[in-house]
Amino acid sequence: MFLIQSTLNMEASSRFLNQSLIERHRDSLNKVEGPANKDDLFESITHNLKKNKASVVSHYYVDPLIQEITEKTGGFVGDSLEMAKFGSRCESENLIVCGVKFMAETAKILSPEKSIFVPTLESTCSLDLGCPADELKELKNKHPERELVVYANTSAEVKAMSDWVVTSSIAKEIIEDLHFEGKKILWAPDKYLGSYLQKETGADMILWDSACVVHEEFKSNGIKDLKALHPDAGVLVHPESPPEVIEMADAVGSTSHLIKASRELDFDKFIVATDKSIFYKMSQFSPNKEFFEAPTGGVGSSCKSCAHCPWMGLNSLYNLDKCVLELNNEIQLDESLIKSAKEPLDKMIQFNA
Ligand code: 13P
Ligand code: SF4
């Protein structure tokens, strides 16, 4: 296994995850806490969704209130693969995607006839930012014999140049299959997910060097300390986390896999190494179980993300309400880009069918 050094990776964290972004995301969360606001906003969103023939699809990492209104209005909450599939099968001509930009772009690529909107166009992802298409193209050109497999957390341009797109819920099966066929792999952008897949499948993989700013902060020592306080707790880990954290897991997998594990594993308590907004769903399914955030590197003051994705956090009931009313922030992608990016995405959906 080789790791490709990308200076952009380090820069991405500090350049894009700046203090003002974090503060804005915290402000937006605070604003939706008042119960009076919540009722008014729920009513307005419900009314305008009907009026504008629109549906909402949300990721498990967005504010629990957004997850609640999504379900109440007949929309869908899921992991990134399930969101993509819902986008194609839902009948509404207008789809509002609450998550991050790559999720909305994926919806547009898979359903180009639909109009896709987002509550904020600022909501990106450190993995997407850490993997510019031109840099990846250079690397791809150096390894023409390898299959380029990219994580869904990338731009439409990166998807368009790849052989396969995968999400964390299907990555292992696809890499296993390629390895079985004797193919060598060039993987981008998440180095931790890549090294996990390499270890699990034994595939020959060259890894791009980028990481998720949320998951890379989870610390095995912190989990050990928390386990000492709750020795009977199970550990759930998203594979974007560092290897020593993954090693401690009772279950490793996508967000939907972790929710399933929280329902099915025989523990009454869980330490969870992923975005804490997922607790909303976990507690809904298992109201009598206890969920603890896995400790992050910063222990309070210096942690950058504190187990919550700052970009997911830019979605609020306020900007969702505005988006549903005005149908603003539409995702626009070039037709030829859609055509090229659709091929590897379709392959993933068919593989999963
Ligand atoms: P899932 O595909 O597991 O929903 O994860 C998406 C993501 O962005 C994790 O950080
Ligand atoms: Fe990207 Fe990490 Fe946020 Fe997921 S949690 S969208 S990988 S920055």
JSON list of N, CA and C and ligand atoms in Angstrom, two decimals, residues 59 61 79-80 153 168 215 238 240 254-255, ligand 1:
[
{"chain": "A", "resi": 59, "resn": "HIS", "atom": "N", "xyz": [-29.55, 13.71, 5.24]},
{"chain": "A", "resi": 59, "resn": "HIS", "atom": "CA", "xyz": [-28.57, 12.76, 5.78]},
{"chain": "A", "resi": 59, "resn": "HIS", "atom": "C", "xyz": [-28.71, 12.70, 7.31]},
{"chain": "A", "resi": 61, "resn": "TYR", "atom": "N", "xyz": [-26.60, 13.11, 9.45]},
{"chain": "A", "resi": 61, "resn": "TYR", "atom": "CA", "xyz": [-25.74, 14.07, 10.17]},
{"chain": "A", "resi": 61, "resn": "TYR", "atom": "C", "xyz": [-26.36, 15.46, 10.28]},
{"chain": "A", "resi": 79, "resn": "ASP", "atom": "N", "xyz": [-28.42, 7.16, 4.59]},
{"chain": "A", "resi": 79, "resn": "ASP", "atom": "CA", "xyz": [-26.99, 7.33, 4.34]},
{"chain": "A", "resi": 79, "resn": "ASP", "atom": "C", "xyz": [-26.80, 7.83, 2.90]},
{"chain": "A", "resi": 80, "resn": "SER", "atom": "N", "xyz": [-25.56, 8.05, 2.49]},
{"chain": "A", "resi": 80, "resn": "SER", "atom": "CA", "xyz": [-25.39, 8.73, 1.20]},
{"chain": "A", "resi": 80, "resn": "SER", "atom": "C", "xyz": [-25.84, 7.86, 0.02]},
{"chain": "A", "resi": 153, "resn": "ASN", "atom": "N", "xyz": [-17.77, 11.07, -1.68]},
{"chain": "A", "resi": 153, "resn": "ASN", "atom": "CA", "xyz": [-17.52, 12.40, -1.11]},
{"chain": "A", "resi": 153, "resn": "ASN", "atom": "C", "xyz": [-16.51, 13.17, -1.96]},
{"chain": "A", "resi": 168, "resn": "SER", "atom": "N", "xyz": [-19.53, 4.36, 1.58]},
{"chain": "A", "resi": 168, "resn": "SER", "atom": "CA", "xyz": [-18.96, 3.44, 2.58]},
{"chain": "A", "resi": 168, "resn": "SER", "atom": "C", "xyz": [-19.82, 2.19, 2.75]},
{"chain": "A", "resi": 215, "resn": "HIS", "atom": "N", "xyz": [-13.99, 12.71, 11.48]},
{"chain": "A", "resi": 215, "resn": "HIS", "atom": "CA", "xyz": [-13.63, 11.37, 11.95]},
{"chain": "A", "resi": 215, "resn": "HIS", "atom": "C", "xyz": [-12.16, 11.23, 12.33]},
{"chain": "A", "resi": 238, "resn": "HIS", "atom": "N", "xyz": [-17.33, 4.67, 12.34]},
{"chain": "A", "resi": 238, "resn": "HIS", "atom": "CA", "xyz": [-17.40, 4.88, 10.89]},
{"chain": "A", "resi": 238, "resn": "HIS", "atom": "C", "xyz": [-15.99, 4.69, 10.33]},
{"chain": "A", "resi": 240, "resn": "GLU", "atom": "N", "xyz": [-14.20, 6.11, 8.27]},
{"chain": "A", "resi": 240, "resn": "GLU", "atom": "CA", "xyz": [-13.36, 7.29, 7.97]},
{"chain": "A", "resi": 240, "resn": "GLU", "atom": "C", "xyz": [-12.47, 7.63, 9.17]},
{"chain": "A", "resi": 254, "resn": "SER", "atom": "N", "xyz": [-20.95, 2.05, 7.41]},
{"chain": "A", "resi": 254, "resn": "SER", "atom": "CA", "xyz": [-21.62, 3.29, 7.02]},
{"chain": "A", "resi": 254, "resn": "SER", "atom": "C", "xyz": [-22.58, 3.73, 8.11]},
{"chain": "A", "resi": 255, "resn": "THR", "atom": "N", "xyz": [-23.13, 4.91, 7.94]},
{"chain": "A", "resi": 255, "resn": "THR", "atom": "CA", "xyz": [-24.06, 5.43, 8.95]},
{"chain": "A", "resi": 255, "resn": "THR", "atom": "C", "xyz": [-25.26, 4.49, 9.13]},
{"chain": "B", "resi": 1, "resn": "13P", "atom": "P1", "xyz": [-22.37, 7.47, 4.80]},
{"chain": "B", "resi": 1, "resn": "13P", "atom": "O1", "xyz": [-22.19, 7.10, 3.37]},
{"chain": "B", "resi": 1, "resn": "13P", "atom": "O2", "xyz": [-22.01, 6.36, 5.74]},
{"chain": "B", "resi": 1, "resn": "13P", "atom": "O3", "xyz": [-23.75, 8.02, 5.04]},
{"chain": "B", "resi": 1, "resn": "13P", "atom": "O4", "xyz": [-21.31, 8.61, 5.15]},
{"chain": "B", "resi": 1, "resn": "13P", "atom": "C1", "xyz": [-21.25, 9.82, 4.51]},
{"chain": "B", "resi": 1, "resn": "13P", "atom": "C2", "xyz": [-20.30, 10.72, 5.18]},
{"chain": "B", "resi": 1, "resn": "13P", "atom": "O5", "xyz": [-20.09, 11.83, 4.75]},
{"chain": "B", "resi": 1, "resn": "13P", "atom": "C3", "xyz": [-19.59, 10.23, 6.35]},
{"chain": "B", "resi": 1, "resn": "13P", "atom": "O6", "xyz": [-18.80, 11.22, 6.88]}
]
